[in-house]
CSV table of C-alpha atoms in Angstrom, one decimal:
chain,number,residue,atom,x,y,z
O,6,MET,CA,-28.5,-45.0,25.7
O,7,LYS,CA,-25.6,-42.5,26.9
O,8,ILE,CA,-24.2,-40.2,24.7
O,9,LEU,CA,-21.3,-37.9,24.5
O,10,LEU,CA,-22.9,-34.6,23.3
O,11,ASN,CA,-20.2,-32.0,22.0
O,12,GLY,CA,-18.0,-33.2,26.3
O,13,GLU,CA,-21.2,-33.1,28.0
O,14,ALA,CA,-23.3,-35.7,28.9
O,15,PHE,CA,-26.6,-36.9,26.9
O,16,ALA,CA,-28.9,-39.3,26.2
O,17,THR,CA,-31.3,-40.6,23.1
O,18,ASP,CA,-32.5,-43.4,21.7
O,19,ALA,CA,-30.9,-41.3,18.6
O,20,ALA,CA,-30.3,-44.9,16.3
O,21,THR,CA,-28.0,-43.4,13.5
O,22,LEU,CA,-26.2,-39.8,13.6
O,23,ASP,CA,-28.4,-38.0,11.1
O,24,GLU,CA,-31.4,-38.7,13.6
O,25,LEU,CA,-29.7,-37.6,16.9
O,26,CYS,CA,-28.9,-34.3,13.6
O,27,ALA,CA,-32.2,-34.2,13.2
O,28,ARG,CA,-33.8,-34.0,16.8
O,29,LEU,CA,-30.9,-32.3,18.3
O,30,GLY,CA,-33.3,-29.1,15.5
O,31,PHE,CA,-29.8,-29.6,12.7
O,32,GLY,CA,-32.0,-30.6,9.1
O,33,GLY,CA,-30.7,-28.0,7.3
O,34,ALA,CA,-28.1,-26.2,9.5
O,35,LYS,CA,-24.1,-25.0,8.6
O,36,ILE,CA,-23.3,-28.1,11.4
O,37,ALA,CA,-19.6,-30.6,10.4
O,38,THR,CA,-19.8,-33.5,12.8
O,39,ALA,CA,-17.2,-35.5,14.2
O,40,VAL,CA,-17.8,-39.1,16.5
O,41,ASN,CA,-14.7,-40.4,18.5
O,42,GLY,CA,-12.3,-38.2,17.5
O,43,SER,CA,-12.7,-38.6,13.8
O,44,PHE,CA,-14.6,-36.8,10.9
O,45,VAL,CA,-17.9,-38.0,9.9
O,46,ALA,CA,-19.0,-37.1,7.0
O,47,ALA,CA,-22.8,-35.2,5.1
O,48,SER,CA,-23.2,-38.4,3.8
O,49,LEU,CA,-22.0,-40.7,5.4
O,50,ARG,CA,-24.3,-39.6,8.6
O,51,GLY,CA,-27.3,-42.1,7.6
O,52,THR,CA,-25.7,-44.6,8.1
O,53,THR,CA,-22.9,-43.8,11.0
O,54,LYS,CA,-24.8,-45.8,13.8
O,55,LEU,CA,-25.0,-44.6,17.4
O,56,ASP,CA,-23.2,-46.2,20.6
O,57,GLU,CA,-23.5,-46.3,23.7
O,58,ALA,CA,-20.4,-44.4,24.8
O,59,ASP,CA,-19.9,-42.5,21.3
O,60,GLU,CA,-18.7,-39.1,21.9
O,61,ILE,CA,-19.7,-37.3,19.0
O,62,GLU,CA,-18.8,-32.6,17.8
O,63,ILE,CA,-21.5,-31.1,16.2
O,64,VAL,CA,-19.8,-27.3,15.3
O,65,ALA,CA,-20.5,-24.5,13.4
O,66,PRO,CA,-18.6,-21.8,12.0
O,67,ARG,CA,-17.2,-19.2,14.0
O,68,GLN,CA,-15.6,-16.4,14.7
O,69,GLY,CA,-11.6,-17.2,14.6
O,70,GLY,CA,-7.8,-15.3,14.5
G,9,MET,CA,-0.5,-8.7,-6.2
G,10,LEU,CA,-0.6,-11.6,-4.2
G,11,THR,CA,-0.8,-15.4,-5.0
G,12,LEU,CA,-1.1,-18.4,-3.0
G,13,TYR,CA,-2.3,-21.7,-4.3
G,14,GLY,CA,-2.8,-20.0,-7.6
G,15,LYS,CA,-5.0,-17.6,-6.9
G,16,SER,CA,-4.3,-14.4,-6.5
G,17,PHE,CA,-5.2,-10.8,-4.4
G,18,ALA,CA,-4.8,-7.2,-4.9
G,19,SER,CA,-4.7,-7.2,-0.7
G,20,ARG,CA,-1.5,-8.2,1.1
G,21,LEU,CA,-3.7,-7.8,4.5
G,22,ILE,CA,-5.1,-11.5,5.9
G,23,LEU,CA,-7.8,-10.6,8.7
G,24,GLY,CA,-8.9,-12.7,12.0
G,25,THR,CA,-12.8,-12.7,12.6
G,26,ALA,CA,-12.1,-12.9,16.5
G,27,GLN,CA,-12.9,-10.2,19.4
G,28,TYR,CA,-14.9,-7.6,18.1
G,29,PRO,CA,-16.6,-5.2,20.2
G,30,SER,CA,-20.2,-5.8,17.5
G,31,PRO,CA,-21.2,-7.6,14.8
G,32,ASN,CA,-21.0,-5.0,12.8
G,33,ALA,CA,-18.3,-3.5,13.9
G,34,LEU,CA,-16.1,-7.1,11.6
G,35,LYS,CA,-18.2,-5.6,8.9
G,36,GLN,CA,-16.4,-2.1,8.6
G,37,ALA,CA,-12.5,-3.5,9.7
G,38,ILE,CA,-13.4,-6.1,7.1
G,39,ALA,CA,-14.0,-3.1,4.4
G,40,ALA,CA,-12.0,-0.9,5.7
G,41,ALA,CA,-9.4,-3.5,5.0
G,42,GLY,CA,-10.0,-4.3,2.1
G,43,ALA,CA,-9.3,-8.0,2.9
G,44,GLU,CA,-10.2,-10.5,0.8
G,45,ILE,CA,-8.5,-12.8,3.0
G,46,VAL,CA,-10.5,-13.7,6.4
G,47,THR,CA,-10.6,-16.3,8.7
G,48,VAL,CA,-12.8,-18.7,10.6
G,49,SER,CA,-13.2,-21.3,13.1
G,50,LEU,CA,-15.7,-23.7,13.8
G,51,ARG,CA,-16.4,-23.9,17.0
G,52,ARG,CA,-18.9,-26.0,19.1
G,53,GLU,CA,-22.4,-25.6,17.6
G,54,SER,CA,-25.3,-25.6,20.6
G,55,SER,CA,-29.3,-26.7,19.8
G,56,ARG,CA,-30.4,-24.2,21.8
G,57,ALA,CA,-28.5,-20.7,20.9
G,58,ARG,CA,-27.6,-21.6,17.0
G,59,THR,CA,-23.9,-18.8,16.9
G,60,GLY,CA,-23.2,-20.6,13.9
G,61,GLN,CA,-26.4,-19.2,12.2
G,62,GLY,CA,-26.3,-16.0,12.5
G,63,PHE,CA,-22.0,-15.6,11.5
G,64,TRP,CA,-22.0,-17.5,8.5
G,65,ALA,CA,-25.0,-15.7,7.5
G,66,LEU,CA,-22.7,-12.2,8.3
G,67,ILE,CA,-19.0,-13.9,6.1
G,68,GLU,CA,-22.2,-15.3,3.4
G,69,GLU,CA,-23.0,-10.8,3.3
G,70,MET,CA,-19.2,-10.0,3.2
G,71,GLY,CA,-18.0,-12.1,0.8
G,72,ALA,CA,-14.5,-12.1,1.1
G,73,ARG,CA,-12.5,-15.7,1.0
G,74,VAL,CA,-12.4,-18.0,3.7
G,75,LEU,CA,-9.3,-18.9,5.2
G,76,PRO,CA,-10.6,-21.4,8.7
G,77,ASN,CA,-7.9,-23.2,11.1
G,78,THR,CA,-8.0,-25.5,13.7
G,79,ALA,CA,-6.8,-22.9,16.5
G,80,GLY,CA,-7.0,-25.3,20.2
G,81,CYS,CA,-6.0,-28.3,18.7
G,82,ARG,CA,-3.0,-30.2,20.4
G,83,THR,CA,-2.2,-32.6,19.0
G,84,ALA,CA,-2.0,-34.2,15.3
G,85,LYS,CA,-4.8,-36.3,15.2
G,86,ASP,CA,-7.4,-33.5,15.8
G,87,ALA,CA,-6.2,-30.7,13.8
G,88,ILE,CA,-6.6,-33.0,11.1
G,89,ALA,CA,-9.9,-34.5,12.7
G,90,THR,CA,-11.1,-30.2,12.4
G,91,ALA,CA,-9.5,-29.5,8.6
G,92,LYS,CA,-11.8,-32.7,8.1
G,93,MET,CA,-14.7,-30.4,9.7
G,94,ALA,CA,-13.5,-27.6,8.4
G,95,ARG,CA,-13.3,-28.5,4.8
G,96,GLU,CA,-17.2,-29.9,4.7
G,97,LEU,CA,-18.3,-26.7,6.5
G,98,PHE,CA,-16.6,-23.7,4.1
G,99,GLY,CA,-15.4,-25.6,1.2
G,100,THR,CA,-12.5,-24.9,0.9
G,101,ASP,CA,-9.3,-26.7,0.6
G,102,TRP,CA,-8.0,-23.6,2.5
G,103,VAL,CA,-6.6,-24.7,6.0
G,104,LYS,CA,-4.2,-22.2,8.4
G,105,LEU,CA,-2.7,-24.8,10.7
G,106,GLU,CA,-2.2,-24.8,14.3
G,107,VAL,CA,-1.0,-26.7,16.7
G,108,ILE,CA,-0.3,-25.6,19.8
G,109,ALA,CA,2.0,-26.1,21.6
G,110,ASN,CA,1.3,-25.0,25.5
G,111,ASP,CA,-1.6,-22.4,26.9
G,112,ASP,CA,0.9,-19.9,28.1
G,113,THR,CA,3.0,-18.6,24.4
G,114,LEU,CA,0.7,-20.4,22.5
G,115,GLN,CA,3.4,-21.1,20.5
G,116,PRO,CA,3.2,-23.8,17.1
G,117,ASP,CA,3.9,-27.8,18.3
G,118,LEU,CA,6.4,-28.4,14.8
G,119,PHE,CA,6.6,-32.1,15.3
G,120,GLY,CA,2.1,-32.6,15.3
G,121,LEU,CA,2.5,-29.3,12.5
G,122,VAL,CA,4.7,-31.3,10.1
G,123,GLU,CA,3.2,-34.8,10.9
G,124,ALA,CA,-0.5,-32.8,10.1
G,125,ALA,CA,0.4,-30.9,7.4
G,126,ALA,CA,2.0,-33.7,5.4
G,127,ALA,CA,-1.4,-35.8,6.2
G,128,LEU,CA,-3.1,-32.6,5.2
G,129,SER,CA,-2.1,-32.4,2.1
G,130,SER,CA,-2.1,-36.4,1.2
G,131,GLU,CA,-5.6,-36.0,1.5
G,132,GLY,CA,-5.4,-32.3,-1.0
G,133,PHE,CA,-5.2,-29.6,1.5
G,134,GLU,CA,-4.0,-26.2,0.7
G,135,VAL,CA,-1.9,-25.9,4.0
G,136,LEU,CA,-0.9,-22.7,5.3
G,137,PRO,CA,1.1,-23.6,8.1
G,138,TYR,CA,1.3,-21.4,11.8
G,139,THR,CA,4.8,-22.0,12.1
G,140,THR,CA,7.7,-19.9,13.4
G,141,GLU,CA,10.6,-18.8,12.7
G,142,ASP,CA,12.4,-21.8,12.7
G,143,LEU,CA,14.6,-23.0,8.8
G,144,SER,CA,14.2,-26.9,9.4
G,145,ALA,CA,10.6,-26.3,10.4
G,146,ALA,CA,10.4,-24.5,7.5
G,147,GLU,CA,11.5,-27.4,5.5
G,148,ARG,CA,10.1,-30.0,6.5
G,149,LEU,CA,6.5,-28.3,6.0
G,150,VAL,CA,7.1,-27.5,2.6
G,151,SER,CA,8.3,-31.2,2.6
G,152,ALA,CA,5.8,-31.8,3.4
G,153,GLY,CA,3.2,-30.4,0.8
G,154,CYS,CA,2.7,-26.9,2.2
G,155,LYS,CA,3.3,-23.8,-0.9
G,156,VAL,CA,2.6,-21.2,1.6
G,157,LEU,CA,3.9,-20.6,5.9
G,158,MET,CA,3.1,-17.9,8.1
G,159,PRO,CA,5.2,-17.7,10.6
G,160,TRP,CA,4.9,-16.2,13.5
G,161,ALA,CA,6.5,-12.6,15.1
G,162,SER,CA,5.2,-12.8,18.7
G,163,PRO,CA,3.0,-14.9,20.1
G,164,ILE,CA,-0.4,-15.1,18.9
G,165,GLY,CA,-1.8,-11.7,20.5
G,166,SER,CA,0.6,-10.9,22.4
G,167,ALA,CA,0.6,-6.7,20.4
G,168,ARG,CA,5.0,-7.1,20.9
G,169,GLY,CA,5.6,-6.6,17.2
G,170,LEU,CA,8.7,-8.6,15.3
G,171,ILE,CA,10.7,-10.4,18.1
G,172,ASN,CA,13.6,-11.9,15.8
G,173,LYS,CA,14.0,-10.0,12.9
G,174,GLU,CA,16.8,-11.4,12.1
G,175,GLY,CA,14.9,-15.1,12.0
G,176,LEU,CA,12.7,-13.2,9.4
G,177,LYS,CA,15.0,-12.2,7.6
G,178,SER,CA,16.8,-15.1,7.3
G,179,LEU,CA,12.7,-17.5,6.2
G,180,ARG,CA,12.6,-14.1,3.9
G,181,ALA,CA,15.8,-15.4,2.2
G,182,TYR,CA,15.7,-18.4,2.4
G,183,PHE,CA,12.9,-19.4,1.0
G,184,PRO,CA,13.2,-16.9,-2.3
G,185,ASP,CA,9.8,-18.4,-4.1
G,186,ILE,CA,7.4,-19.6,-1.4
G,187,PRO,CA,5.3,-16.8,0.2
G,188,LEU,CA,5.9,-15.7,3.1
G,189,ILE,CA,2.7,-14.6,5.7
G,190,VAL,CA,4.1,-13.4,8.8
G,191,ASP,CA,1.1,-14.1,11.5
G,192,ALA,CA,-0.1,-13.1,14.9
G,193,GLY,CA,2.0,-10.7,17.2
G,194,LEU,CA,0.9,-7.3,15.6
G,195,GLY,CA,0.5,-4.6,17.7
G,196,ALA,CA,1.0,-2.1,15.2
G,197,PRO,CA,0.5,-1.3,11.9
G,198,SER,CA,4.5,0.2,12.0
G,199,HIS,CA,5.4,-4.2,13.1
G,200,ALA,CA,3.2,-4.8,10.3
G,201,ALA,CA,5.4,-2.4,7.8
G,202,GLU,CA,7.9,-4.1,9.0
G,203,VAL,CA,7.0,-7.3,8.0
G,204,MET,CA,6.0,-6.0,4.4
G,205,GLU,CA,9.8,-4.3,3.6
G,206,LEU,CA,11.5,-7.3,5.2
G,207,GLY,CA,10.3,-8.5,1.8
G,208,TYR,CA,6.9,-10.7,3.3
G,209,ASP,CA,4.5,-11.8,1.0
G,210,GLY,CA,1.3,-10.2,3.4
G,211,VAL,CA,0.3,-10.4,6.8
G,212,LEU,CA,-2.3,-12.3,9.3
G,213,LEU,CA,-3.4,-10.5,11.7
G,214,ASN,CA,-6.3,-9.9,14.4
G,215,THR,CA,-5.6,-9.0,17.5
G,216,ALA,CA,-4.5,-5.6,16.8
G,217,VAL,CA,-7.8,-4.6,15.1
G,218,ALA,CA,-10.6,-6.1,16.9
G,219,LYS,CA,-9.6,-4.9,19.8
G,220,ALA,CA,-8.3,-1.3,18.8
G,221,GLY,CA,-11.0,1.7,20.4
G,222,ASP,CA,-12.4,1.5,16.5
G,223,PRO,CA,-11.1,-0.9,15.1
G,224,ALA,CA,-12.1,0.4,11.2
G,225,LYS,CA,-10.1,3.2,11.7
G,226,MET,CA,-7.3,0.8,13.1
G,227,ALA,CA,-8.1,-1.8,9.5
G,228,ASP,CA,-7.3,1.2,7.5
G,229,ALA,CA,-4.4,2.1,9.4
G,230,PHE,CA,-2.6,-1.6,8.7
G,231,ALA,CA,-3.4,-1.7,4.9
G,232,LYS,CA,-1.8,2.0,4.3
G,233,ALA,CA,1.3,0.1,6.4
G,234,VAL,CA,1.5,-3.3,4.6
G,235,ALA,CA,0.4,-1.5,1.5
G,236,ALA,CA,2.8,1.6,2.3
G,237,GLY,CA,5.6,-2.0,3.9
G,238,ARG,CA,5.6,-3.3,0.1
G,239,LEU,CA,6.2,0.0,-2.1
G,240,ALA,CA,9.5,0.5,0.1
G,241,PHE,CA,10.5,-2.6,-0.6
G,242,GLU,CA,9.7,-3.4,-4.2
G,243,ALA,CA,11.7,0.6,-4.8
G,244,GLY,CA,14.8,-0.9,-2.8
G,245,LEU,CA,15.3,0.6,1.0
G,246,ILE,CA,18.6,1.7,1.5
G,247,GLU,CA,21.4,0.1,3.7
G,248,PRO,CA,22.9,1.7,6.5
G,249,ARG,CA,25.5,2.8,7.6
G,250,ASP,CA,27.6,3.6,11.0
G,251,MET,CA,28.0,7.0,10.6
G,252,ALA,CA,26.6,10.2,8.5
G,253,GLN,CA,26.9,10.9,5.3
G,254,PRO,CA,26.0,14.4,3.5
G,255,SER,CA,23.3,14.0,1.9
G,256,THR,CA,22.9,17.7,0.6
G,257,PRO,CA,26.6,18.1,-2.2
G,258,VAL,CA,29.7,19.0,-0.6
G,259,ALA,CA,30.9,20.6,-3.1
G,260,GLY,CA,30.2,25.0,-3.3
G,261,THR,CA,30.6,24.7,0.6
G,262,PRO,CA,29.7,29.0,0.6
G,263,PHE,CA,32.3,29.9,3.1
G,264,PHE,CA,34.0,26.2,2.5
G,265,LYS,CA,38.3,26.8,3.0
G,266,ILE,CA,40.2,23.3,3.2
G,267,ASP,CA,41.3,24.2,6.3
G,268,HIS,CA,38.2,23.3,8.8
G,269,ALA,CA,37.9,20.3,6.3
G,270,SER,CA,40.0,18.5,8.3
């Protein structure tokens, strides 16, 4: 299926958000996630199913003012 | 001591972590500032570059308390979602709430700000809103649950200092018991001293230090200015007057004759 990952088109057959993060190598990384504009807690990634055209955000700490 | 949401700090200077020439320059600036609170943000993470992982290791090493921002958010909805991601990521209920109205001034969208502050406060966040000196917006933010206010001095990164000093004075007078921190627009240590002389509780800045020729030296200069301004406020500044008043005693002036007095 095609999703939008961090604003860019991305093809994946990951069934859940957790699976997507793991495939991207983010297992154990310091990240936070949102699906279609809403925050998804780390504890809910395993039960958050991905659908066609979902918009996924995966963010990490960054410098800020 | 600076007390924010029940936590006390000896330093009244909060430092941003962006735009430094190198990670080492950032570390040295935080150390020179004696900053106990630093602002951070979150951004999209690339699975290849993994930029955020290294940055987080650096911040953890510094040991300062982090204040995550919602920089760049243009709507209350985006700011709320970003704050929730930040809470999980950084393990803090604190959020420097920014809802930005337009790109030219980066001024706060006060309507979106109040909406997001109310929603986040009701979910247990401790909101430090980036606002203007507007009194009615400040009242709404306090009603929404904010126990700290962070008005700008001038637009972010503009280095123009206090463009509405009277407005900032009014805000201080109007909210004597709410911690007030000037956030944004300071360019020189003298600006920071001026803010503190008004009785503000602290100063938050980034660009003026990060973009200085020697960030660590400038951080030290700002720290000294903040401390000096605070001391001056506590000591009690004299009132300005229109005409001169001799500081040396007039009585006993040599060669003084009464005729010359008129």
